[in-house]
PDB file of C-alpha atoms and ligand atoms in Angstrom:
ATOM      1  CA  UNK P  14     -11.115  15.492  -0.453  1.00 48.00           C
ATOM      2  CA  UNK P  15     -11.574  15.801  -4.373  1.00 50.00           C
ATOM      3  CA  UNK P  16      -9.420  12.607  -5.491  1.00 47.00           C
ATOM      4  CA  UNK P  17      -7.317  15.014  -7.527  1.00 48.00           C
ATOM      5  CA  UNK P  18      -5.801  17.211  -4.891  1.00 53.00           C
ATOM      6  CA  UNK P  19      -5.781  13.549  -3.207  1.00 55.00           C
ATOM      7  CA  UNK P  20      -3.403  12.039  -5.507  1.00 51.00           C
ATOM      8  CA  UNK P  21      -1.475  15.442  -5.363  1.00 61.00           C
ATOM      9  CA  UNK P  22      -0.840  14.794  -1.653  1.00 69.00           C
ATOM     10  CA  UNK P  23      -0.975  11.091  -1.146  1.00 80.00           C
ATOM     11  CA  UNK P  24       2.551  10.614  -2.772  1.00 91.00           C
ATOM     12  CA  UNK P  25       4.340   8.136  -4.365  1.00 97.00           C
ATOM     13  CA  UNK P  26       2.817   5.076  -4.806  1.00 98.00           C
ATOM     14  CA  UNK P  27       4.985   1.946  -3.038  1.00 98.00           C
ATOM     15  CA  UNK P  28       6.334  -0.905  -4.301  1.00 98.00           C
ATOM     16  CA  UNK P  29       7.557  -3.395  -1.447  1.00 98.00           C
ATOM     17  CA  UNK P  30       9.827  -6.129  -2.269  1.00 98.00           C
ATOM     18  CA  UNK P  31       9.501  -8.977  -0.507  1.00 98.00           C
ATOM     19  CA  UNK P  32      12.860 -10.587  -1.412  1.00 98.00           C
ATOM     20  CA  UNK P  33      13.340 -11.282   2.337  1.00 97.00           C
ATOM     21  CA  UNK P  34      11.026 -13.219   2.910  1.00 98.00           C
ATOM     22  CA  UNK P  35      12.362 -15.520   0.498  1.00 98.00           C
ATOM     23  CA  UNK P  36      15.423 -15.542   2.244  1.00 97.00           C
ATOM     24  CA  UNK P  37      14.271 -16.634   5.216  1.00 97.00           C
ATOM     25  CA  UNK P  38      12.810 -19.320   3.881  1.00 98.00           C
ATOM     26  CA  UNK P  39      15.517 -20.448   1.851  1.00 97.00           C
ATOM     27  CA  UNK P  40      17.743 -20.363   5.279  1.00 96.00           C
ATOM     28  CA  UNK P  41      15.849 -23.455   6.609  1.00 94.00           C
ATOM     29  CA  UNK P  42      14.437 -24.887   3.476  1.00 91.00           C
ATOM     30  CA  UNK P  43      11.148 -26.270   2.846  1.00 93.00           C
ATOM     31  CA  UNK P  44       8.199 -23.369   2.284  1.00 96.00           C
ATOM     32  CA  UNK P  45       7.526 -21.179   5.494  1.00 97.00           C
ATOM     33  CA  UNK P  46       7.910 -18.377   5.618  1.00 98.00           C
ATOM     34  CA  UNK P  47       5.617 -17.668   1.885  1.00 98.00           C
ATOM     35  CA  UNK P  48       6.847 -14.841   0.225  1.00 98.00           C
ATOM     36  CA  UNK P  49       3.764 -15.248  -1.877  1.00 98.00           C
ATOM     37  CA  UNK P  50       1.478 -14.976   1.690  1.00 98.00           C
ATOM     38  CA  UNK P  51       4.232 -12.030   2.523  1.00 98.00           C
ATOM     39  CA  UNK P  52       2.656 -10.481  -0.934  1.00 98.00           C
ATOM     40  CA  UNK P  53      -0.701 -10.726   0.098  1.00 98.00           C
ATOM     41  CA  UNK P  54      -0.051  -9.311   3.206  1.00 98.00           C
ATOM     42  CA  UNK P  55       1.542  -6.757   1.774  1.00 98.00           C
ATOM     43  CA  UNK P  56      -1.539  -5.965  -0.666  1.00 98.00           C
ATOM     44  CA  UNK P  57      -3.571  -6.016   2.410  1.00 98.00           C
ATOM     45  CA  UNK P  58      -1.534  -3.541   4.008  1.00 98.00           C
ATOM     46  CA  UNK P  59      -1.695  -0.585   0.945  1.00 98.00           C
ATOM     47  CA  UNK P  60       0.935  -1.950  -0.758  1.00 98.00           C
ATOM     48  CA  UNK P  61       0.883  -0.212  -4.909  1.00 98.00           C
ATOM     49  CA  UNK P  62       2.889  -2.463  -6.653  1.00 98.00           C
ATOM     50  CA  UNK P  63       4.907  -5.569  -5.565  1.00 98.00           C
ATOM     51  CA  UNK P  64       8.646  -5.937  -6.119  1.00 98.00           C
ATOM     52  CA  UNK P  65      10.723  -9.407  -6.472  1.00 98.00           C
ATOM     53  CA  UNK P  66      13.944  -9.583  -7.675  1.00 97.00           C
ATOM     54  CA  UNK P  67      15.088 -12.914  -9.468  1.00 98.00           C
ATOM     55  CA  UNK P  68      18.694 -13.021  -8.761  1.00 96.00           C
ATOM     56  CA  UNK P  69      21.310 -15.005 -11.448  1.00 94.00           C
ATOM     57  CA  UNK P  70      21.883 -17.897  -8.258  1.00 94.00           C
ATOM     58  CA  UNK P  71      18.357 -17.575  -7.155  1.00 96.00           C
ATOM     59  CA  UNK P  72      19.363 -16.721  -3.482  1.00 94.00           C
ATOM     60  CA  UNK P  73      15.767 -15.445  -2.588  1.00 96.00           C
ATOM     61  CA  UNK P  74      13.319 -15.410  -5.235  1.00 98.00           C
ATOM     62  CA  UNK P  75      12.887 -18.931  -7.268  1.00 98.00           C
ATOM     63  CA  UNK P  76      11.412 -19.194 -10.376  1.00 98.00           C
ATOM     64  CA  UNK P  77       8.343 -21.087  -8.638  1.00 98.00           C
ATOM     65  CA  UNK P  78       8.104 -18.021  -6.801  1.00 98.00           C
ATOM     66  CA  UNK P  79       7.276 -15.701  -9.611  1.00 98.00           C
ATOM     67  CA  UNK P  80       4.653 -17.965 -11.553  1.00 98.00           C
ATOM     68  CA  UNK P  81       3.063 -17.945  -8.337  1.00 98.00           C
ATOM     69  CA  UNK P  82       3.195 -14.283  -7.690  1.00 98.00           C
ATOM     70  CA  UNK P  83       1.996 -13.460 -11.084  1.00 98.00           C
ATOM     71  CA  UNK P  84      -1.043 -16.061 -10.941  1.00 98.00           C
ATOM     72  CA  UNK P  85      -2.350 -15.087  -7.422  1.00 98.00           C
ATOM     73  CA  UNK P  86      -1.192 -11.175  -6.843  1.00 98.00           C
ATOM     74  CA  UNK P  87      -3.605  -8.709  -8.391  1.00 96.00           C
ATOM     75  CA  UNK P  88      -1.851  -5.554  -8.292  1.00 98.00           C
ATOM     76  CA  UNK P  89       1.327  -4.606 -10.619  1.00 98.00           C
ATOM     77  CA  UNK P  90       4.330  -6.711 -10.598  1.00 98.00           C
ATOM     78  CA  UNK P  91       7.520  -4.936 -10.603  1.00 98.00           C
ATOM     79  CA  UNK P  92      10.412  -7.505 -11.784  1.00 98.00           C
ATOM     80  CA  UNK P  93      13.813  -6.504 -10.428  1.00 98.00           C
ATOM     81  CA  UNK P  94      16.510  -8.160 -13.194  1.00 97.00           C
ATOM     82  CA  UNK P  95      20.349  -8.635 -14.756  1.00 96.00           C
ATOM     83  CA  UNK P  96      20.250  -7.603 -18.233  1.00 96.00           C
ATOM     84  CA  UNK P  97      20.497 -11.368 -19.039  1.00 96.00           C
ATOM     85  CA  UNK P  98      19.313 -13.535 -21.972  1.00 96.00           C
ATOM     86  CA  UNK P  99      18.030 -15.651 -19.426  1.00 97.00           C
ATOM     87  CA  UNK P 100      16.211 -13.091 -17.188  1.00 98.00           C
ATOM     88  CA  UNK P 101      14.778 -11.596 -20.587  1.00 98.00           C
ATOM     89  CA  UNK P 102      13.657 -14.730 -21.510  1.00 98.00           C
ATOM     90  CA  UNK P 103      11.832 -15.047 -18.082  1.00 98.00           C
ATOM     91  CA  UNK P 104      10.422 -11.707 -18.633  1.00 98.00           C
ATOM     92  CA  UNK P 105       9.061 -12.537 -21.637  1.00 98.00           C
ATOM     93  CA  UNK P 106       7.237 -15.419 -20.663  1.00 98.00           C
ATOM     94  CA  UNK P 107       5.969 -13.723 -17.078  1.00 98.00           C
ATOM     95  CA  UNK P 108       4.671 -10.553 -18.635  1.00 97.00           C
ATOM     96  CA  UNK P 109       5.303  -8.070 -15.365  1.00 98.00           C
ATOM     97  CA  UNK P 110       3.818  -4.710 -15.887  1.00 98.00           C
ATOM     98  CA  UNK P 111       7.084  -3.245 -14.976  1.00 98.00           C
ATOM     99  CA  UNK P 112      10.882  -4.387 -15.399  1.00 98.00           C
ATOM    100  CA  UNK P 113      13.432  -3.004 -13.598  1.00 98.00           C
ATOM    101  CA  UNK P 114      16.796  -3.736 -14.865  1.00 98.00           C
ATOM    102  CA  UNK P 115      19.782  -3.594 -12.325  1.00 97.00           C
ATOM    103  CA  UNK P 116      23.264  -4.511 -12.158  1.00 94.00           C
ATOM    104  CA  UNK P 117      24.402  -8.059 -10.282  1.00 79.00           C
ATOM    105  CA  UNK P 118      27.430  -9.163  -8.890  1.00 77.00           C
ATOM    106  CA  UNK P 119      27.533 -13.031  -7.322  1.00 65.00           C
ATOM    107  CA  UNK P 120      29.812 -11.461  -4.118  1.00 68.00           C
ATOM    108  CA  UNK P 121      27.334  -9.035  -3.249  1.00 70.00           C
ATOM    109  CA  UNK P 122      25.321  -9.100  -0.252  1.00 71.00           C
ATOM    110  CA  UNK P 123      22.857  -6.434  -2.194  1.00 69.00           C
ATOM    111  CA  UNK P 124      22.825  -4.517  -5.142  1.00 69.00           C
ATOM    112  CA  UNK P 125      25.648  -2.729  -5.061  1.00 75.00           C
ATOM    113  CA  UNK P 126      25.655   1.070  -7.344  1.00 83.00           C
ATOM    114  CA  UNK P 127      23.821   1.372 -10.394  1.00 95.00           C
ATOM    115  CA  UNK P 128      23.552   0.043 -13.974  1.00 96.00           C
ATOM    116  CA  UNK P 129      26.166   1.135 -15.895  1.00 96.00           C
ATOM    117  CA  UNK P 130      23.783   2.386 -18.477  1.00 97.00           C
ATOM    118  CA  UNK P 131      26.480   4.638 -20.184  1.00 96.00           C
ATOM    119  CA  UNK P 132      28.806   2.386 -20.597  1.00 95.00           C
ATOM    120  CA  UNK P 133      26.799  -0.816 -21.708  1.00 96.00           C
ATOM    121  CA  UNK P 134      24.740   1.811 -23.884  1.00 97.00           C
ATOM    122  CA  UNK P 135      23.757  -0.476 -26.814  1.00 98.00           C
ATOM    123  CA  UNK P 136      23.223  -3.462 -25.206  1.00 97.00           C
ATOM    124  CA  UNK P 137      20.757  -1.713 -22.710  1.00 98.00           C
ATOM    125  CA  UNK P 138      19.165   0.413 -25.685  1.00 98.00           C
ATOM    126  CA  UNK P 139      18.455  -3.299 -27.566  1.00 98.00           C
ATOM    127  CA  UNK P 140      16.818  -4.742 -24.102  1.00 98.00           C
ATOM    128  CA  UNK P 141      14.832  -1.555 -23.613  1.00 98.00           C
ATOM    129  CA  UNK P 142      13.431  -1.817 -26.586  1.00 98.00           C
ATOM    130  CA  UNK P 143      12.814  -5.565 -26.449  1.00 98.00           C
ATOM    131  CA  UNK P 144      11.141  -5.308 -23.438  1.00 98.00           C
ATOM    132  CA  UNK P 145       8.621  -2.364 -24.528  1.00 98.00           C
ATOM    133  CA  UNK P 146       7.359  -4.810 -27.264  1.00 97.00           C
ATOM    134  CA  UNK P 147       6.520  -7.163 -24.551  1.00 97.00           C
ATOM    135  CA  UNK P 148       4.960  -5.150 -23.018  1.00 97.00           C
ATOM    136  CA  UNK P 149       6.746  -3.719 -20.152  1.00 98.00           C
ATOM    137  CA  UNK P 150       7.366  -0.197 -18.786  1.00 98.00           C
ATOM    138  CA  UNK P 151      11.441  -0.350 -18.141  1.00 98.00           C
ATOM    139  CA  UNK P 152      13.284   1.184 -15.181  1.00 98.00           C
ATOM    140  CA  UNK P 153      16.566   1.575 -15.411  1.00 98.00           C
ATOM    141  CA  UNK P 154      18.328   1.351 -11.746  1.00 98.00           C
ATOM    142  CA  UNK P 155      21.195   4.383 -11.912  1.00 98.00           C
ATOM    143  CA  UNK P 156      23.154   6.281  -9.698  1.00 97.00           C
ATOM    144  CA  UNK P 157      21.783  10.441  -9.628  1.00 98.00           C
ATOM    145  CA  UNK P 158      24.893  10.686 -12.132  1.00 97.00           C
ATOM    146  CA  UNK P 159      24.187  13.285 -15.038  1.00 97.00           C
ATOM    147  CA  UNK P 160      25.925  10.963 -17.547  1.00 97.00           C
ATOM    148  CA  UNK P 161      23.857   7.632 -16.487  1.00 98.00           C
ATOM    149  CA  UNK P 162      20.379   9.997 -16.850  1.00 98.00           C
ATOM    150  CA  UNK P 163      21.283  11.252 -20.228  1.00 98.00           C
ATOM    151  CA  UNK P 164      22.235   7.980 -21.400  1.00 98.00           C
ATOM    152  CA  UNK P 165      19.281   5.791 -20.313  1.00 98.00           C
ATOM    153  CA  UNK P 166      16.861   8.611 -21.809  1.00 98.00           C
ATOM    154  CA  UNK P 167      18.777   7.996 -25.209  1.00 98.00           C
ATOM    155  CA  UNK P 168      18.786   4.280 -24.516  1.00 98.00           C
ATOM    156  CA  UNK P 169      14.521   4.557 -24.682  1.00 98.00           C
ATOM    157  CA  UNK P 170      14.152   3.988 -20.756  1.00 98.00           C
ATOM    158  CA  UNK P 171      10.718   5.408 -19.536  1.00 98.00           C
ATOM    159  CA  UNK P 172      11.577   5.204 -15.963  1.00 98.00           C
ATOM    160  CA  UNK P 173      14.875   5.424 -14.009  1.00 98.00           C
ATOM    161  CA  UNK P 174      15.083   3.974 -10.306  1.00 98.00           C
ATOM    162  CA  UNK P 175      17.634   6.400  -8.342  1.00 98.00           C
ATOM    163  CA  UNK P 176      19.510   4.391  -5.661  1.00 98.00           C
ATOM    164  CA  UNK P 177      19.205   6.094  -2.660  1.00 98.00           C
ATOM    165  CA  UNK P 178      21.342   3.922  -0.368  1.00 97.00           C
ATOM    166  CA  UNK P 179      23.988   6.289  -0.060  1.00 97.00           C
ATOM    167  CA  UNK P 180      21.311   8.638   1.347  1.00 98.00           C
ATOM    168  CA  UNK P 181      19.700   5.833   3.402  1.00 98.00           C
ATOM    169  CA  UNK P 182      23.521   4.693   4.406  1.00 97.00           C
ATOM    170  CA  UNK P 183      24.495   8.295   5.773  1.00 98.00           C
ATOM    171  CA  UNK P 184      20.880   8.856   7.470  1.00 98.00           C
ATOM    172  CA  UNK P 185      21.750   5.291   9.543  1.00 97.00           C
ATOM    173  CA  UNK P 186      25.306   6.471  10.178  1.00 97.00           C
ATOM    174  CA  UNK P 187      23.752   9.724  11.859  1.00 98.00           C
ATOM    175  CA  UNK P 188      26.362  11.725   9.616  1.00 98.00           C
ATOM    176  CA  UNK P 189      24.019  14.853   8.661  1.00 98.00           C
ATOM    177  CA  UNK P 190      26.289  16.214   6.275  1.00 98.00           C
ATOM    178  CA  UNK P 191      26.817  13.762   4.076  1.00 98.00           C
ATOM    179  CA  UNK P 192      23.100  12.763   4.447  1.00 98.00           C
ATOM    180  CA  UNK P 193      22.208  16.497   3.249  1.00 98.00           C
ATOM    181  CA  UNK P 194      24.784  16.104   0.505  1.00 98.00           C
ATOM    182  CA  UNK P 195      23.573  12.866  -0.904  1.00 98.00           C
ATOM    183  CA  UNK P 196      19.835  14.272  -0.530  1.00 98.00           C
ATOM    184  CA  UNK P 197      20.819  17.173  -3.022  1.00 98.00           C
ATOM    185  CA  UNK P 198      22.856  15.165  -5.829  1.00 98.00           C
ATOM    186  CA  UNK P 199      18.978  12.683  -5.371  1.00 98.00           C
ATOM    187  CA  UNK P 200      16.937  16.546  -5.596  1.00 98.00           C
ATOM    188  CA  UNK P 201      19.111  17.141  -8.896  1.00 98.00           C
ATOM    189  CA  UNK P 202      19.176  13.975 -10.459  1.00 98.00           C
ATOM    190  CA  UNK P 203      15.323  13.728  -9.973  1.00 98.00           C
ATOM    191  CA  UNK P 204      15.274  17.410 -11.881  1.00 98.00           C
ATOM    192  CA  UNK P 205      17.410  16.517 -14.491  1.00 98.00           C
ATOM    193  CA  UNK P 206      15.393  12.961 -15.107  1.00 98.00           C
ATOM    194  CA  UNK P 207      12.540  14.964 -15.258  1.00 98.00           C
ATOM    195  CA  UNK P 208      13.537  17.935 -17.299  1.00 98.00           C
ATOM    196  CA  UNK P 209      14.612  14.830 -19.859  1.00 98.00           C
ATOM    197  CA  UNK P 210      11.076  13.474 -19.613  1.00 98.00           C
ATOM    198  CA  UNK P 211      11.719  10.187 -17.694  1.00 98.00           C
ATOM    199  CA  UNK P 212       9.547   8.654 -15.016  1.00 98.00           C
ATOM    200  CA  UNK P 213      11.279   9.056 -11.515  1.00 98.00           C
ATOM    201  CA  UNK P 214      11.167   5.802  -9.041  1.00 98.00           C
ATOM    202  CA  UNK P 215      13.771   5.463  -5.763  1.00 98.00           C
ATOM    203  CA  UNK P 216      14.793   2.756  -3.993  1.00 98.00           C
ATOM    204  CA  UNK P 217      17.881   1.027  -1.639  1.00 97.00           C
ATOM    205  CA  UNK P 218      17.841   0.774   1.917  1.00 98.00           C
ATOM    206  CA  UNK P 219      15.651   3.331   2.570  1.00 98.00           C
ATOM    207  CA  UNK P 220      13.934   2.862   6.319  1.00 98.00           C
ATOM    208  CA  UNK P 221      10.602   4.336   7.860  1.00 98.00           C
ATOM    209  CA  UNK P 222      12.761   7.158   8.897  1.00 97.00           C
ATOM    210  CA  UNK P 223      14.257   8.068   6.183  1.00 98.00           C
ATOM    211  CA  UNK P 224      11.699   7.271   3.377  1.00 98.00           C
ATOM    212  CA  UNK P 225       9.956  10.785   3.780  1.00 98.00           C
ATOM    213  CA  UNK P 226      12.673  13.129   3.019  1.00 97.00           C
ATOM    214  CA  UNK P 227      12.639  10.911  -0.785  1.00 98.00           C
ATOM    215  CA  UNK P 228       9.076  10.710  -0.498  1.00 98.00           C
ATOM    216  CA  UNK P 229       8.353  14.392  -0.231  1.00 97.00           C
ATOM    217  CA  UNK P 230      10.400  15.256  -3.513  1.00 97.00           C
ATOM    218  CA  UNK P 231       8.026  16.116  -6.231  1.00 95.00           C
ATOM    219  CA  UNK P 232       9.524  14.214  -8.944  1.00 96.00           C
ATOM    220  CA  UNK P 233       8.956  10.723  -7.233  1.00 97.00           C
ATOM    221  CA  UNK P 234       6.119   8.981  -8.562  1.00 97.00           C
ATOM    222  CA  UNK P 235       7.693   5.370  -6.964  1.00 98.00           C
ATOM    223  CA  UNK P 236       9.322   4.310  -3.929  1.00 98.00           C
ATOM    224  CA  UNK P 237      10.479   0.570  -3.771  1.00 98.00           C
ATOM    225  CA  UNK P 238      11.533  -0.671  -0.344  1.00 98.00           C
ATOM    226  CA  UNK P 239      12.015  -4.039   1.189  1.00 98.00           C
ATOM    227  CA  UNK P 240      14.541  -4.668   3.964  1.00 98.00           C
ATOM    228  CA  UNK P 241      13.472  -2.182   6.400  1.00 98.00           C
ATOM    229  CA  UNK P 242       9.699  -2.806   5.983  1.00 98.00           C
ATOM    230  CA  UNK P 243      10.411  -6.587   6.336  1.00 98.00           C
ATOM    231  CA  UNK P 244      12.473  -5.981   9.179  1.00 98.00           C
ATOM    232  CA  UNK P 245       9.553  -3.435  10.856  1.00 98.00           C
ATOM    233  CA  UNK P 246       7.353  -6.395   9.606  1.00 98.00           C
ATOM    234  CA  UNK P 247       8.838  -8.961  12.221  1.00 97.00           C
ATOM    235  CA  UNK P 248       7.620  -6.784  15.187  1.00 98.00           C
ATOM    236  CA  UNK P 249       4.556  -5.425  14.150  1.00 98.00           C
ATOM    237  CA  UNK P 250       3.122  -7.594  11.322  1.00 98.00           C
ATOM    238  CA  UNK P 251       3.106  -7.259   7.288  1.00 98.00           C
ATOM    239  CA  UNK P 252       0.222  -5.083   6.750  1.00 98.00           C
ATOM    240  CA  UNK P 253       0.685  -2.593   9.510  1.00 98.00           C
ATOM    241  CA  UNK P 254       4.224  -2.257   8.478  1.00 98.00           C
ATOM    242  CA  UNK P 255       3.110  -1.123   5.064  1.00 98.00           C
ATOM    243  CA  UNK P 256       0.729   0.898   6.451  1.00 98.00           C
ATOM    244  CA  UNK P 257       3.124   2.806   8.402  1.00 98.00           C
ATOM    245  CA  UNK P 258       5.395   3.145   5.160  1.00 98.00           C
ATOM    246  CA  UNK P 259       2.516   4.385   3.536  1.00 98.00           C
ATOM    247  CA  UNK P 260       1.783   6.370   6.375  1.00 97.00           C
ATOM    248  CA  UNK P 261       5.400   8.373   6.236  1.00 97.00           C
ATOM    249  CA  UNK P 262       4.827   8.632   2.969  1.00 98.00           C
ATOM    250  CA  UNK P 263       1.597  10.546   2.855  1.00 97.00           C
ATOM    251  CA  UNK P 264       2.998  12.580   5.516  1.00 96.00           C
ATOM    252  CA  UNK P 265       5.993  13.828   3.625  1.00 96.00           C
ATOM    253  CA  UNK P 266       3.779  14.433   0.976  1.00 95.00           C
ATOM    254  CA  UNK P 267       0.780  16.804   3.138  1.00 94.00           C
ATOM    255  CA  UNK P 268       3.564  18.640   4.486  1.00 93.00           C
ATOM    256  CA  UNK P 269       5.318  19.067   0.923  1.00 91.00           C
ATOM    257  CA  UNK P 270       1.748  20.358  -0.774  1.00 90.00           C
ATOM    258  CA  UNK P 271       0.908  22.290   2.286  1.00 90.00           C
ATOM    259  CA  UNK P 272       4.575  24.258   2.082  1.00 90.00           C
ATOM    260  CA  UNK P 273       4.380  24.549  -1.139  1.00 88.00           C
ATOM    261  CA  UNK P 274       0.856  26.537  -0.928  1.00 86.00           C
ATOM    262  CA  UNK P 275       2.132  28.968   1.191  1.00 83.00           C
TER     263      UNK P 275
HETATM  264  N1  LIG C 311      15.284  -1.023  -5.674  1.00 91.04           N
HETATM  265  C1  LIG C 311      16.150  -1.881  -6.259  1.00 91.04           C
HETATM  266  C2  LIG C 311      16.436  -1.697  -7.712  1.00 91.04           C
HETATM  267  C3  LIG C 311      16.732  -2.943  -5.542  1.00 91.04           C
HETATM  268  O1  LIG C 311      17.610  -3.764  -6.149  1.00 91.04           O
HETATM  269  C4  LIG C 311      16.383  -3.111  -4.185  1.00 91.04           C
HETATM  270  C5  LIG C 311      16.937  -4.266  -3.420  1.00 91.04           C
HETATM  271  O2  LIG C 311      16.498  -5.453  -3.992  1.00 91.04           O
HETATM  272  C6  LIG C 311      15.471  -2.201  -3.621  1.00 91.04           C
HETATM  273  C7  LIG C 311      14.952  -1.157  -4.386  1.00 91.04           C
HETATM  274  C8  LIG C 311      15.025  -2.315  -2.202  1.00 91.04           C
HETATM  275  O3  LIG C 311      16.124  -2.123  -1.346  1.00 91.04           O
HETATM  276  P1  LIG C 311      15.965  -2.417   0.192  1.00 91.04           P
HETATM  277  O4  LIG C 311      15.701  -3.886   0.329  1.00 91.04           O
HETATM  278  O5  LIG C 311      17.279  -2.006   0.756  1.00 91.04           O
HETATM  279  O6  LIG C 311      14.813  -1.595   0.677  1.00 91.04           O
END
C-alpha cells in the first residue's frame, strides 16, 4: 500500500503507559516486575510512544524509573505530570519529547477529570511556555468542555489529551445511552480542538473494546492507554497485547477510510 494512504488508515499512533507495572512492583518491593522490561516489551509489541506518569508520592513510577526509561527506550517518551515546580524541574532535566500535564489529587485511585486549564489559566500559560523552550510538545489533559479547549489554545498548548473515561466508564457499565452521549460531547470536543488548531490525543480507561469507537474519529492523532492493556497483558503477554491494541486500532481506522470513500 503507498505509505501515504497507509498512514491515512493505520490510525492513531499509541502511547501505552506502563504505570502498572510499577505498581506491582512496588506492592512487594524489591525490582520484579521491570516496568523498564514492561517498556521494551511494549516497543516490541508496536508500541508509538511510551507513557509514565511520575506521581507527587511516587506510588508507581520512581524517579530511578524515568532515568532509566529515558537512557534505554528508543522511541518517544510521553511524561504524564502535576503542574509542579518539582515535576518541571524533573522535566527539565529528563528532556521527554512530550509532556503531558494533568491534574493530581493524593486520595485518588486515578486521575480523576481534567486540568482545570481555565481556571489556573496563567499559571498553565507560564508552564506551557516554559516547557516549549525545553523542548517539549505540551498536552494539556481536559475534559471535551468548550471552555477548557478555548482556554488551553490561548494558554499556547499544542496538544490537548481528551479524557475519555466517562466514555470508557459507560461502555463497561453496558449503559448505551450514556456511552453514545459521552461519544458525541468526545466527536465535538475533538472538532472544536481542531477547528482551534490543536493536536488531538485521548486517553482514560479506555479497553480493547472500546478503544476503536475513539480510535476511528478523525481528529485523533494519539491514543494513550495503560490499565486495560496491562491487564490483557497478564493473560496473553506484553507484546501481543499491544499488538492487539494496535490491531483494534487499525481496524477502526480501515473501516473509518473505507466508509468514508463511499
Ligand atoms: N492519559 C492520561 C493523561 C492518564 O493520566 C492516564 C492514566 O495514567 C491514561 C491516559 C491512561 O489511563 P488508563 O490507565 O485508564 O488506560
Amino acid at each position: 500500500m503507498n505509505p501515504h494512504v497507509f498512514a491515512a488508515v493505520s490510525g492513531p499512533l499509541l502511547g501505552v503507559n506502563i504505570d502498572h507495572i510499577a505498581t506491582l512492583r512496588n506492592a512487594r518491593g524489591g525490582s520484579h516486575p521491570d516496568p523498564v522490561l514492561a517498556a521494551r516489551a511494549a516497543v516490541d509489541g508496536g508500541a508509538d510512544i511510551i507513557t509514565f506518569h511520575l506521581r507527587e508520592d511516587r506510588r508507581h513510577i520512581r524517579d530511578a524509573d524515568v532515568q532509566r526509561i529515558k537512557a534505554e527506550i528508543g522511541v518517544a517518551l510521553n511524561f504524564e505530570a502535576a503542574v509542579t515546580d518539582e515535576m518541571l524541574g524533573i522535566i527539565e532535566q529528563v528532556q521527554p519529547e512530550n509532556v503531558c500535564l494533568v491534574p493530581e489529587r493524593r486520595q485518588e485511585i486515578t486521575t480523576e477529570g481534567g486540568l482545570d486549564v481555565a481556571g489556573q489559566f496563567h499559571r498553565v500559560q507560564g508552564v506551557c511556555a516554559r516547557l516549549a523552550a525545553a523542548g517539549c510538545q505540551v498536552s494539556l489533559f481536559i475534559e471535551a468542555s468548550r471552555a477548557q479547549i478555548e482556554a488551553s489554545a490561548r494558554a499556547g498548548a499544542p496538544c490537548v489529551e481528551l479524557h475519555t473515561g466517562a466514555y470508557a466508564n459507560a461502555c463497561e457499565a453496558g449503559d448505551a445511552a450514556l456511552a453514545q452521549h459521552e461519544l458525541e460531547r468526545l466527536q465535538q470536543g475533538m472538532a472544536a480542538a481542531r477547528a482551534l488548531g490543536l493536536q488531538t490525543h485521548a486517553g482514560h480507561g479506555l479497553t480493547l473494546s472500546s478503544t476503536g469507537s475513539i480510535a476511528a474519529m478523525p481528529e485523533v492523532s494519539e491514543l494513550h492507554i495503560g490499565h486495560a492493556l496491562v491487564g490483557h497483558a497478564l493473560f496473553v503477554g506484553m507484546e501481543q497485547s499491544v499488538r492487539d491494541f494496535k490491531a483494534a486500532i487499525v481496524r477502526a481506522s480501515l473501516a473509518r477510510a473505507a466508509a468514508a470513500s463511499r
